GROMACS .gro file of C-alpha atoms in nm:
model
  497
    1UNK     CA    1   9.255  14.293   7.950
    2UNK     CA    2   9.527  14.309   8.215
    3UNK     CA    3   9.584  13.990   8.414
    4UNK     CA    4   9.843  13.881   8.669
    5UNK     CA    5  10.006  13.539   8.651
    6UNK     CA    6  10.228  13.350   8.893
    7UNK     CA    7  10.598  13.420   8.854
    8UNK     CA    8  10.860  13.316   9.107
    9UNK     CA    9  10.729  13.415   9.449
   10UNK     CA   10  10.513  13.692   9.302
   11UNK     CA   11  10.327  13.775   8.983
   12UNK     CA   12  10.388  13.920   8.637
   13UNK     CA   13  10.131  14.114   8.434
   14UNK     CA   14  10.002  14.046   8.085
   15UNK     CA   15   9.796  14.263   7.854
   16UNK     CA   16   9.577  14.021   7.661
   17UNK     CA   17   9.295  14.081   7.409
   18UNK     CA   18   8.965  14.183   7.567
   19UNK     CA   19   8.792  13.869   7.438
   20UNK     CA   20   9.027  13.643   7.637
   21UNK     CA   21   8.833  13.391   7.846
   22UNK     CA   22   8.942  13.336   8.207
   23UNK     CA   23   8.898  13.025   8.417
   24UNK     CA   24   8.982  12.986   8.786
   25UNK     CA   25   8.886  12.652   8.949
   26UNK     CA   26   8.604  12.689   9.200
   27UNK     CA   27   8.547  13.055   9.102
   28UNK     CA   28   8.454  13.079   8.733
   29UNK     CA   29   8.234  12.772   8.770
   30UNK     CA   30   8.145  12.717   9.133
   31UNK     CA   31   8.223  12.384   9.290
   32UNK     CA   32   7.926  12.180   9.409
   33UNK     CA   33   7.861  12.250   9.778
   34UNK     CA   34   8.109  12.111  10.028
   35UNK     CA   35   8.001  11.963  10.356
   36UNK     CA   36   7.984  12.206  10.647
   37UNK     CA   37   8.346  12.242  10.749
   38UNK     CA   38   8.310  12.233  11.126
   39UNK     CA   39   8.476  11.937  11.297
   40UNK     CA   40   8.155  11.788  11.437
   41UNK     CA   41   7.978  11.773  11.100
   42UNK     CA   42   8.277  11.630  10.917
   43UNK     CA   43   8.344  11.379  11.192
   44UNK     CA   44   7.983  11.260  11.190
   45UNK     CA   45   7.977  11.222  10.811
   46UNK     CA   46   8.311  11.041  10.810
   47UNK     CA   47   8.210  10.809  11.093
   48UNK     CA   48   7.885  10.726  10.915
   49UNK     CA   49   8.081  10.631  10.604
   50UNK     CA   50   8.330  10.421  10.801
   51UNK     CA   51   8.050  10.238  10.983
   52UNK     CA   52   7.870  10.164  10.655
   53UNK     CA   53   8.148  10.068  10.412
   54UNK     CA   54   8.085   9.965  10.052
   55UNK     CA   55   8.158   9.602   9.966
   56UNK     CA   56   8.324   9.487  10.289
   57UNK     CA   57   8.266   9.462  10.666
   58UNK     CA   58   8.321   9.764  10.892
   59UNK     CA   59   8.637   9.807  11.097
   60UNK     CA   60   8.462   9.679  11.409
   61UNK     CA   61   8.424   9.342  11.232
   62UNK     CA   62   8.773   9.339  11.082
   63UNK     CA   63   8.968   9.421  11.399
   64UNK     CA   64   8.977   9.293  11.754
   65UNK     CA   65   9.204   9.306  12.057
   66UNK     CA   66   9.555   9.217  11.946
   67UNK     CA   67   9.502   9.321  11.582
   68UNK     CA   68   9.794   9.496  11.418
   69UNK     CA   69   9.671   9.797  11.222
   70UNK     CA   70   9.853  10.016  10.969
   71UNK     CA   71   9.714  10.349  10.849
   72UNK     CA   72   9.835  10.437  10.497
   73UNK     CA   73   9.835  10.816  10.477
   74UNK     CA   74   9.907  11.040  10.172
   75UNK     CA   75  10.211  11.266  10.187
   76UNK     CA   76  10.202  11.643  10.197
   77UNK     CA   77  10.165  11.691   9.817
   78UNK     CA   78   9.783  11.675   9.821
   79UNK     CA   79   9.483  11.689  10.048
   80UNK     CA   80   9.506  12.006  10.255
   81UNK     CA   81   9.657  12.073  10.596
   82UNK     CA   82   9.371  12.258  10.763
   83UNK     CA   83   9.259  12.144  11.113
   84UNK     CA   84   8.958  11.970  10.954
   85UNK     CA   85   9.148  11.809  10.666
   86UNK     CA   86   9.023  11.468  10.555
   87UNK     CA   87   9.334  11.294  10.686
   88UNK     CA   88   9.294  11.431  11.038
   89UNK     CA   89   8.920  11.366  11.060
   90UNK     CA   90   8.925  11.021  10.902
   91UNK     CA   91   9.216  10.887  11.108
   92UNK     CA   92   9.052  11.009  11.428
   93UNK     CA   93   8.718  10.849  11.336
   94UNK     CA   94   8.883  10.519  11.241
   95UNK     CA   95   9.073  10.516  11.571
   96UNK     CA   96   8.746  10.551  11.762
   97UNK     CA   97   8.611  10.244  11.586
   98UNK     CA   98   8.930  10.045  11.644
   99UNK     CA   99   8.954  10.135  12.013
  100UNK     CA  100   8.588  10.039  12.061
  101UNK     CA  101   8.669   9.673  11.983
  102UNK     CA  102   8.982   9.655  12.194
  103UNK     CA  103   9.260   9.746  11.950
  104UNK     CA  104   9.547   9.889  12.150
  105UNK     CA  105   9.732  10.203  12.055
  106UNK     CA  106  10.067  10.022  12.072
  107UNK     CA  107   9.952   9.799  11.784
  108UNK     CA  108   9.889  10.088  11.544
  109UNK     CA  109  10.138  10.229  11.291
  110UNK     CA  110  10.096  10.550  11.090
  111UNK     CA  111  10.268  10.504  10.750
  112UNK     CA  112  10.315  10.802  10.518
  113UNK     CA  113  10.265  10.665  10.165
  114UNK     CA  114  10.521  10.879   9.987
  115UNK     CA  115  10.619  10.617   9.727
  116UNK     CA  116  10.908  10.767   9.528
  117UNK     CA  117  10.841  11.111   9.676
  118UNK     CA  118  11.064  11.235   9.959
  119UNK     CA  119  11.018  11.061  10.291
  120UNK     CA  120  10.832  11.302  10.517
  121UNK     CA  121  11.021  11.534  10.748
  122UNK     CA  122  10.915  11.562  11.114
  123UNK     CA  123  10.763  11.903  11.037
  124UNK     CA  124  10.562  11.760  10.746
  125UNK     CA  125  10.437  11.470  10.960
  126UNK     CA  126  10.329  11.721  11.224
  127UNK     CA  127  10.138  11.926  10.965
  128UNK     CA  128   9.976  11.618  10.812
  129UNK     CA  129   9.859  11.469  11.142
  130UNK     CA  130   9.799  11.778  11.355
  131UNK     CA  131   9.894  11.814  11.720
  132UNK     CA  132   9.675  11.546  11.876
  133UNK     CA  133   9.761  11.259  11.642
  134UNK     CA  134  10.126  11.362  11.613
  135UNK     CA  135  10.188  11.363  11.989
  136UNK     CA  136   9.986  11.045  12.038
  137UNK     CA  137  10.199  10.845  11.795
  138UNK     CA  138  10.522  11.011  11.680
  139UNK     CA  139  10.710  11.019  12.014
  140UNK     CA  140  10.655  10.643  12.047
  141UNK     CA  141  10.807  10.546  11.713
  142UNK     CA  142  10.466  10.473  11.560
  143UNK     CA  143  10.495  10.704  11.258
  144UNK     CA  144  10.720  10.631  10.961
  145UNK     CA  145  10.746  10.698  10.590
  146UNK     CA  146  10.748  10.430  10.324
  147UNK     CA  147  11.103  10.349  10.215
  148UNK     CA  148  11.095  10.188   9.873
  149UNK     CA  149  11.459  10.078   9.908
  150UNK     CA  150  11.440   9.923  10.256
  151UNK     CA  151  11.435   9.552  10.170
  152UNK     CA  152  11.387   9.455  10.533
  153UNK     CA  153  11.043   9.613  10.507
  154UNK     CA  154  10.944   9.519  10.150
  155UNK     CA  155  10.774   9.204  10.017
  156UNK     CA  156  10.819   9.080   9.660
  157UNK     CA  157  10.476   8.955   9.554
  158UNK     CA  158  10.579   8.844   9.205
  159UNK     CA  159  10.410   8.942   8.881
  160UNK     CA  160  10.056   9.029   8.778
  161UNK     CA  161   9.886   8.851   8.488
  162UNK     CA  162  10.013   9.131   8.261
  163UNK     CA  163  10.370   9.105   8.386
  164UNK     CA  164  10.390   9.397   8.631
  165UNK     CA  165  10.640   9.333   8.909
  166UNK     CA  166  10.471   9.417   9.239
  167UNK     CA  167  10.685   9.486   9.545
  168UNK     CA  168  10.505   9.635   9.844
  169UNK     CA  169  10.553   9.762  10.197
  170UNK     CA  170  10.594   9.479  10.452
  171UNK     CA  171  10.429   9.668  10.738
  172UNK     CA  172  10.113   9.679  10.529
  173UNK     CA  173  10.150   9.320  10.410
  174UNK     CA  174  10.189   9.190  10.768
  175UNK     CA  175   9.909   9.399  10.922
  176UNK     CA  176   9.579   9.242  11.021
  177UNK     CA  177   9.400   9.556  10.902
  178UNK     CA  178   9.534   9.802  10.640
  179UNK     CA  179   9.345  10.133  10.631
  180UNK     CA  180   9.401  10.362  10.331
  181UNK     CA  181   9.307  10.725  10.391
  182UNK     CA  182   9.277  10.873  10.042
  183UNK     CA  183   9.174  11.178   9.844
  184UNK     CA  184   8.941  11.158   9.547
  185UNK     CA  185   9.065  11.469   9.370
  186UNK     CA  186   9.126  11.533   9.000
  187UNK     CA  187   9.463  11.397   8.888
  188UNK     CA  188   9.613  11.389   8.538
  189UNK     CA  189   9.747  11.040   8.607
  190UNK     CA  190   9.441  10.819   8.571
  191UNK     CA  191   9.168  11.072   8.649
  192UNK     CA  192   9.172  11.075   9.028
  193UNK     CA  193   9.394  11.029   9.328
  194UNK     CA  194   9.279  10.779   9.589
  195UNK     CA  195   9.151  10.426   9.545
  196UNK     CA  196   9.402  10.180   9.408
  197UNK     CA  197   9.623  10.462   9.279
  198UNK     CA  198   9.710  10.529   9.641
  199UNK     CA  199   9.860  10.189   9.716
  200UNK     CA  200  10.020  10.124   9.376
  201UNK     CA  201  10.207  10.456   9.378
  202UNK     CA  202  10.246  10.512   9.752
  203UNK     CA  203  10.372  10.187   9.909
  204UNK     CA  204  10.557  10.010   9.628
  205UNK     CA  205  10.900   9.997   9.461
  206UNK     CA  206  11.029  10.176   9.153
  207UNK     CA  207  11.000   9.854   8.952
  208UNK     CA  208  10.625   9.847   9.023
  209UNK     CA  209  10.585  10.214   8.931
  210UNK     CA  210  10.792  10.157   8.616
  211UNK     CA  211  10.504   9.942   8.490
  212UNK     CA  212  10.284  10.250   8.443
  213UNK     CA  213  10.483  10.576   8.475
  214UNK     CA  214  10.666  10.518   8.145
  215UNK     CA  215  10.627  10.627   7.779
  216UNK     CA  216  10.467  10.298   7.668
  217UNK     CA  217  10.173  10.377   7.898
  218UNK     CA  218  10.175  10.756   7.922
  219UNK     CA  219  10.203  10.819   7.548
  220UNK     CA  220   9.908  10.597   7.459
  221UNK     CA  221   9.599  10.756   7.307
  222UNK     CA  222   9.395  10.664   7.614
  223UNK     CA  223   9.613  10.872   7.849
  224UNK     CA  224   9.545  11.218   7.702
  225UNK     CA  225   9.299  11.370   7.767
  226UNK     CA  226   9.265  11.240   8.119
  227UNK     CA  227   9.016  10.962   8.191
  228UNK     CA  228   8.949  10.678   8.431
  229UNK     CA  229   8.969  10.415   8.157
  230UNK     CA  230   9.333  10.456   8.057
  231UNK     CA  231   9.584  10.173   8.064
  232UNK     CA  232   9.751  10.352   8.353
  233UNK     CA  233   9.430  10.331   8.558
  234UNK     CA  234   9.387   9.967   8.460
  235UNK     CA  235   9.736   9.898   8.591
  236UNK     CA  236   9.663  10.079   8.917
  237UNK     CA  237   9.358   9.859   8.968
  238UNK     CA  238   9.531   9.536   8.867
  239UNK     CA  239   9.831   9.596   9.091
  240UNK     CA  240   9.611   9.700   9.384
  241UNK     CA  241   9.389   9.394   9.359
  242UNK     CA  242   9.699   9.176   9.317
  243UNK     CA  243   9.828   9.312   9.649
  244UNK     CA  244   9.495   9.226   9.812
  245UNK     CA  245   9.506   8.874   9.669
  246UNK     CA  246   9.860   8.812   9.796
  247UNK     CA  247   9.793   8.974  10.137
  248UNK     CA  248   9.476   8.771  10.187
  249UNK     CA  249   9.285   9.086  10.285
  250UNK     CA  250   9.127   9.392  10.129
  251UNK     CA  251   9.242   9.744  10.191
  252UNK     CA  252   8.986   9.932  10.399
  253UNK     CA  253   8.963  10.263  10.214
  254UNK     CA  254   8.828  10.592  10.341
  255UNK     CA  255   8.844  10.848  10.058
  256UNK     CA  256   8.732  11.208  10.081
  257UNK     CA  257   8.597  11.370   9.765
  258UNK     CA  258   8.762  11.713   9.779
  259UNK     CA  259   8.684  12.047   9.618
  260UNK     CA  260   8.916  12.317   9.481
  261UNK     CA  261   9.017  12.418   9.835
  262UNK     CA  262   9.062  12.055   9.951
  263UNK     CA  263   8.740  12.063  10.153
  264UNK     CA  264   8.537  11.747  10.188
  265UNK     CA  265   8.232  11.721   9.960
  266UNK     CA  266   8.156  11.358  10.044
  267UNK     CA  267   8.318  11.057  10.213
  268UNK     CA  268   8.331  10.704  10.073
  269UNK     CA  269   8.464  10.401  10.259
  270UNK     CA  270   8.511  10.032  10.190
  271UNK     CA  271   8.646   9.800   9.922
  272UNK     CA  272   8.836  10.003   9.664
  273UNK     CA  273   8.702   9.810   9.364
  274UNK     CA  274   8.347   9.913   9.454
  275UNK     CA  275   8.412  10.233   9.649
  276UNK     CA  276   8.626  10.393   9.375
  277UNK     CA  277   8.356  10.426   9.104
  278UNK     CA  278   8.102  10.546   9.360
  279UNK     CA  279   8.333  10.826   9.473
  280UNK     CA  280   8.408  10.923   9.113
  281UNK     CA  281   8.041  10.983   9.039
  282UNK     CA  282   8.034  11.258   9.299
  283UNK     CA  283   8.379  11.391   9.210
  284UNK     CA  284   8.292  11.410   8.838
  285UNK     CA  285   8.045  11.692   8.909
  286UNK     CA  286   8.332  11.913   9.025
  287UNK     CA  287   8.622  11.779   8.824
  288UNK     CA  288   8.499  11.744   8.463
  289UNK     CA  289   8.380  12.099   8.393
  290UNK     CA  290   8.193  12.155   8.061
  291UNK     CA  291   8.310  12.514   8.035
  292UNK     CA  292   8.433  12.581   7.681
  293UNK     CA  293   8.208  12.702   7.398
  294UNK     CA  294   8.498  12.690   7.150
  295UNK     CA  295   8.836  12.525   7.116
  296UNK     CA  296   9.125  12.740   7.235
  297UNK     CA  297   9.421  12.826   7.013
  298UNK     CA  298   9.628  12.971   7.296
  299UNK     CA  299   9.638  12.897   7.669
  300UNK     CA  300   9.812  13.138   7.905
  301UNK     CA  301   9.913  13.071   8.265
  302UNK     CA  302  10.189  13.129   8.519
  303UNK     CA  303  10.418  12.895   8.707
  304UNK     CA  304  10.528  12.984   9.060
  305UNK     CA  305  10.860  12.857   9.191
  306UNK     CA  306  10.705  12.653   9.472
  307UNK     CA  307  10.403  12.428   9.409
  308UNK     CA  308  10.290  12.065   9.399
  309UNK     CA  309  10.617  11.866   9.425
  310UNK     CA  310  10.787  12.146   9.616
  311UNK     CA  311  11.020  12.441   9.594
  312UNK     CA  312  11.185  12.450   9.251
  313UNK     CA  313  10.894  12.283   9.071
  314UNK     CA  314  10.854  12.596   8.858
  315UNK     CA  315  11.225  12.646   8.785
  316UNK     CA  316  11.375  12.298   8.748
  317UNK     CA  317  11.344  12.232   8.373
  318UNK     CA  318  11.236  11.866   8.400
  319UNK     CA  319  10.972  11.955   8.657
  320UNK     CA  320  10.860  12.249   8.443
  321UNK     CA  321  10.793  12.010   8.154
  322UNK     CA  322  10.586  11.784   8.378
  323UNK     CA  323  10.378  12.080   8.493
  324UNK     CA  324  10.323  12.196   8.134
  325UNK     CA  325  10.216  11.848   8.030
  326UNK     CA  326   9.976  11.814   8.322
  327UNK     CA  327   9.786  12.111   8.177
  328UNK     CA  328   9.767  11.936   7.839
  329UNK     CA  329   9.641  11.614   7.994
  330UNK     CA  330   9.372  11.795   8.191
  331UNK     CA  331   9.258  12.033   7.918
  332UNK     CA  332   9.323  11.858   7.585
  333UNK     CA  333   8.948  11.838   7.518
  334UNK     CA  334   8.929  12.216   7.479
  335UNK     CA  335   9.255  12.269   7.289
  336UNK     CA  336   9.259  12.333   6.915
  337UNK     CA  337   9.494  12.131   6.698
  338UNK     CA  338   9.725  12.433   6.668
  339UNK     CA  339   9.726  12.522   7.038
  340UNK     CA  340  10.014  12.730   7.177
  341UNK     CA  341  10.101  12.767   7.548
  342UNK     CA  342  10.242  13.095   7.682
  343UNK     CA  343  10.370  13.053   8.037
  344UNK     CA  344  10.553  13.275   8.283
  345UNK     CA  345  10.828  13.128   8.499
  346UNK     CA  346  11.127  13.290   8.658
  347UNK     CA  347  11.345  13.003   8.526
  348UNK     CA  348  11.649  13.128   8.716
  349UNK     CA  349  11.864  12.816   8.726
  350UNK     CA  350  11.731  12.693   9.061
  351UNK     CA  351  11.724  12.314   9.023
  352UNK     CA  352  11.687  12.253   9.399
  353UNK     CA  353  11.955  11.986   9.384
  354UNK     CA  354  11.889  11.870   9.738
  355UNK     CA  355  11.531  11.774   9.649
  356UNK     CA  356  11.604  11.641   9.299
  357UNK     CA  357  11.977  11.551   9.318
  358UNK     CA  358  11.977  11.367   8.984
  359UNK     CA  359  11.787  11.609   8.759
  360UNK     CA  360  12.080  11.838   8.681
  361UNK     CA  361  12.270  11.533   8.553
  362UNK     CA  362  11.966  11.418   8.353
  363UNK     CA  363  11.920  11.765   8.204
  364UNK     CA  364  12.285  11.775   8.097
  365UNK     CA  365  12.260  11.429   7.940
  366UNK     CA  366  11.954  11.539   7.745
  367UNK     CA  367  12.163  11.806   7.570
  368UNK     CA  368  12.406  11.547   7.426
  369UNK     CA  369  12.450  11.210   7.256
  370UNK     CA  370  12.166  11.223   7.002
  371UNK     CA  371  11.899  11.297   7.265
  372UNK     CA  372  11.632  11.457   7.048
  373UNK     CA  373  11.317  11.403   7.255
  374UNK     CA  374  11.264  11.316   7.620
  375UNK     CA  375  11.168  10.951   7.552
  376UNK     CA  376  11.522  10.902   7.418
  377UNK     CA  377  11.633  10.925   7.782
  378UNK     CA  378  11.410  10.642   7.897
  379UNK     CA  379  11.677  10.376   7.844
  380UNK     CA  380  11.872  10.524   8.134
  381UNK     CA  381  11.588  10.471   8.382
  382UNK     CA  382  11.731  10.166   8.556
  383UNK     CA  383  12.082  10.314   8.555
  384UNK     CA  384  11.961  10.612   8.758
  385UNK     CA  385  11.713  10.411   8.966
  386UNK     CA  386  11.996  10.194   9.100
  387UNK     CA  387  12.246  10.475   9.162
  388UNK     CA  388  12.344  10.417   9.525
  389UNK     CA  389  12.424  10.778   9.607
  390UNK     CA  390  12.089  10.903   9.473
  391UNK     CA  391  11.914  10.621   9.661
  392UNK     CA  392  12.090  10.723   9.985
  393UNK     CA  393  11.970  11.080   9.935
  394UNK     CA  394  11.614  10.950   9.890
  395UNK     CA  395  11.635  10.732  10.199
  396UNK     CA  396  11.813  10.969  10.435
  397UNK     CA  397  11.802  11.325  10.295
  398UNK     CA  398  11.435  11.373  10.198
  399UNK     CA  399  11.506  11.373   9.824
  400UNK     CA  400  11.293  11.227   9.548
  401UNK     CA  401  11.386  10.877   9.435
  402UNK     CA  402  11.591  10.889   9.112
  403UNK     CA  403  11.336  10.692   8.909
  404UNK     CA  404  11.082  10.966   8.979
  405UNK     CA  405  11.270  11.184   8.731
  406UNK     CA  406  11.197  10.936   8.455
  407UNK     CA  407  10.825  10.939   8.530
  408UNK     CA  408  10.849  11.319   8.508
  409UNK     CA  409  11.016  11.298   8.165
  410UNK     CA  410  10.758  11.047   8.042
  411UNK     CA  411  10.492  11.298   8.130
  412UNK     CA  412  10.698  11.598   8.016
  413UNK     CA  413  10.704  11.489   7.652
  414UNK     CA  414  10.323  11.507   7.631
  415UNK     CA  415  10.336  11.888   7.611
  416UNK     CA  416  10.549  11.872   7.296
  417UNK     CA  417  10.326  11.602   7.147
  418UNK     CA  418  10.013  11.816   7.178
  419UNK     CA  419  10.113  12.180   7.120
  420UNK     CA  420  10.243  12.378   6.824
  421UNK     CA  421  10.479  12.572   7.049
  422UNK     CA  422  10.539  12.660   7.413
  423UNK     CA  423  10.669  13.005   7.501
  424UNK     CA  424  10.835  13.075   7.836
  425UNK     CA  425  10.800  13.436   7.947
  426UNK     CA  426  11.035  13.617   8.184
  427UNK     CA  427  11.307  13.353   8.216
  428UNK     CA  428  11.620  13.484   8.389
  429UNK     CA  429  11.825  13.203   8.238
  430UNK     CA  430  11.635  13.144   7.912
  431UNK     CA  431  11.891  12.897   7.779
  432UNK     CA  432  11.765  12.643   8.034
  433UNK     CA  433  11.417  12.663   7.884
  434UNK     CA  434  11.550  12.650   7.528
  435UNK     CA  435  11.738  12.334   7.625
  436UNK     CA  436  11.396  12.169   7.673
  437UNK     CA  437  11.272  12.281   7.329
  438UNK     CA  438  11.079  12.579   7.466
  439UNK     CA  439  11.073  12.923   7.305
  440UNK     CA  440  11.162  13.225   7.517
  441UNK     CA  441  11.041  13.585   7.515
  442UNK     CA  442  11.063  13.861   7.772
  443UNK     CA  443  10.689  13.942   7.785
  444UNK     CA  444  10.353  13.782   7.722
  445UNK     CA  445  10.283  14.042   7.456
  446UNK     CA  446  10.599  13.956   7.260
  447UNK     CA  447  10.524  13.586   7.284
  448UNK     CA  448  10.167  13.627   7.161
  449UNK     CA  449  10.276  13.847   6.870
  450UNK     CA  450  10.534  13.590   6.763
  451UNK     CA  451  10.285  13.305   6.796
  452UNK     CA  452  10.040  13.494   6.572
  453UNK     CA  453  10.302  13.532   6.305
  454UNK     CA  454  10.392  13.165   6.307
  455UNK     CA  455  10.114  12.945   6.445
  456UNK     CA  456   9.792  13.126   6.529
  457UNK     CA  457   9.515  13.308   6.342
  458UNK     CA  458   9.500  13.685   6.366
  459UNK     CA  459   9.224  13.666   6.629
  460UNK     CA  460   9.297  13.348   6.824
  461UNK     CA  461   9.072  13.205   7.091
  462UNK     CA  462   9.267  13.261   7.413
  463UNK     CA  463   9.211  13.106   7.754
  464UNK     CA  464   9.382  13.246   8.063
  465UNK     CA  465   9.432  13.021   8.366
  466UNK     CA  466   9.549  13.234   8.659
  467UNK     CA  467   9.605  13.042   8.984
  468UNK     CA  468   9.605  12.713   8.793
  469UNK     CA  469   9.879  12.570   9.016
  470UNK     CA  470   9.745  12.722   9.337
  471UNK     CA  471   9.403  12.557   9.348
  472UNK     CA  472   9.267  12.204   9.323
  473UNK     CA  473   9.267  12.157   8.946
  474UNK     CA  474   8.980  12.052   8.720
  475UNK     CA  475   8.959  11.878   8.382
  476UNK     CA  476   8.802  12.122   8.136
  477UNK     CA  477   8.560  11.998   7.870
  478UNK     CA  478   8.334  12.138   7.599
  479UNK     CA  479   7.989  12.269   7.686
  480UNK     CA  480   7.718  12.027   7.588
  481UNK     CA  481   7.947  11.726   7.602
  482UNK     CA  482   7.912  11.476   7.882
  483UNK     CA  483   8.235  11.350   8.034
  484UNK     CA  484   8.298  11.157   8.348
  485UNK     CA  485   8.577  10.960   8.504
  486UNK     CA  486   8.480  10.637   8.331
  487UNK     CA  487   8.370  10.720   7.977
  488UNK     CA  488   8.708  10.799   7.826
  489UNK     CA  489   8.725  11.067   7.560
  490UNK     CA  490   8.479  11.010   7.276
  491UNK     CA  491   8.563  11.156   6.940
  492UNK     CA  492   8.936  11.198   6.980
  493UNK     CA  493   9.070  10.844   6.981
  494UNK     CA  494   9.368  10.872   6.747
  495UNK     CA  495   9.722  10.758   6.809
  496UNK     CA  496   9.941  11.021   6.973
  497UNK     CA  497  10.286  10.873   6.926
   0.00000   0.00000   0.00000
């Protein structure tokens, strides 16, 4: 069986055994039907949801003339950029409701909820909002990105009952109405994007994010395989509800349940605590896919240079490890205990230092001073998170915040914890991959032959995942087993670390 896998900006071929199984999200197992994707249908469905919110009054009861309103809008990483994307439709529908009760345009702020991700460029804002919304708001200074280091626009709320330090965006805190436009789409961090994950990761400070994007949370047994009952998800919910308590208001959420092509399948609006589980019930039908009839000994996929967090994601070694681990978190239910990954990446030394200015330094540190596994680096988290030059690059140069690298390393170790070996195929600078504990071979065939000699049976069960980083991902499960976003992972509750 000849298959092509992502590699740099193109593809690389692999000759795999004929009994290799292949899974492509939305193709091998069709997604449930999406809503009709014309503007009028999507607008009507979204407006109906907004006018009938779950667990709280509609916008027309929350706002009035003189109300200050902040829209909290996901950054460019997820959600689609098509003319009928959920962001564009939902913001437009919410504005209609707000204007109908006298809210004035001058009292509305569009806030990109980038969290520790790069603050949005003008071009990204334009793509996210589309022409109409962009030209209605951007020229008048009514669009900005969250700045997690701008203390003039942050509020320290104190500590949750479990000791999490919550620091949030002041624009949102001061608003009369805070509208969160979210995406309910499969996510290895807590099951789904959207809901309280949106506010706890998107409009807070690194100290808040350090309560959950760290080894003590991400290496727990309840984190892998992915579920909606992990300690990480509990922390999202607790921090989000703590924000609501301190603000004296609830977030008004409007989350789109999205398919593999980021098309809307359903719209849910209202109080996150009640809206979140309702949206998951619909999303579960697409996201938790009971595909596998056997456990897989070997999983094969390709890593392009540019995906998810941006250009260099598939070549920067820290980001590579996060991407590898995301596949483990999503698909652990179908992996055998001896599972080996074989992955193509050009691995050519492109760190994209402008986007991740601190990762080259972190990678170099990992090679020295008794650093045996990625969690050994965790003690340097605050040192990097308070580095003024890296912070300036986050604030003014559209770079990731330095603490983001430590969340990536916390995740990145999960691949080593749950695989027998990981082979990188086609690396142009293979020493970079070996510096992360990865094996290197020039071809898929060589890697598979070596894995058979050392780790796998003579006829291993192989799963190929072409396009795995180019489509809206799923969480694969065993046929006959029932999984959803709230029932955890029965049968595999043993300590990981």
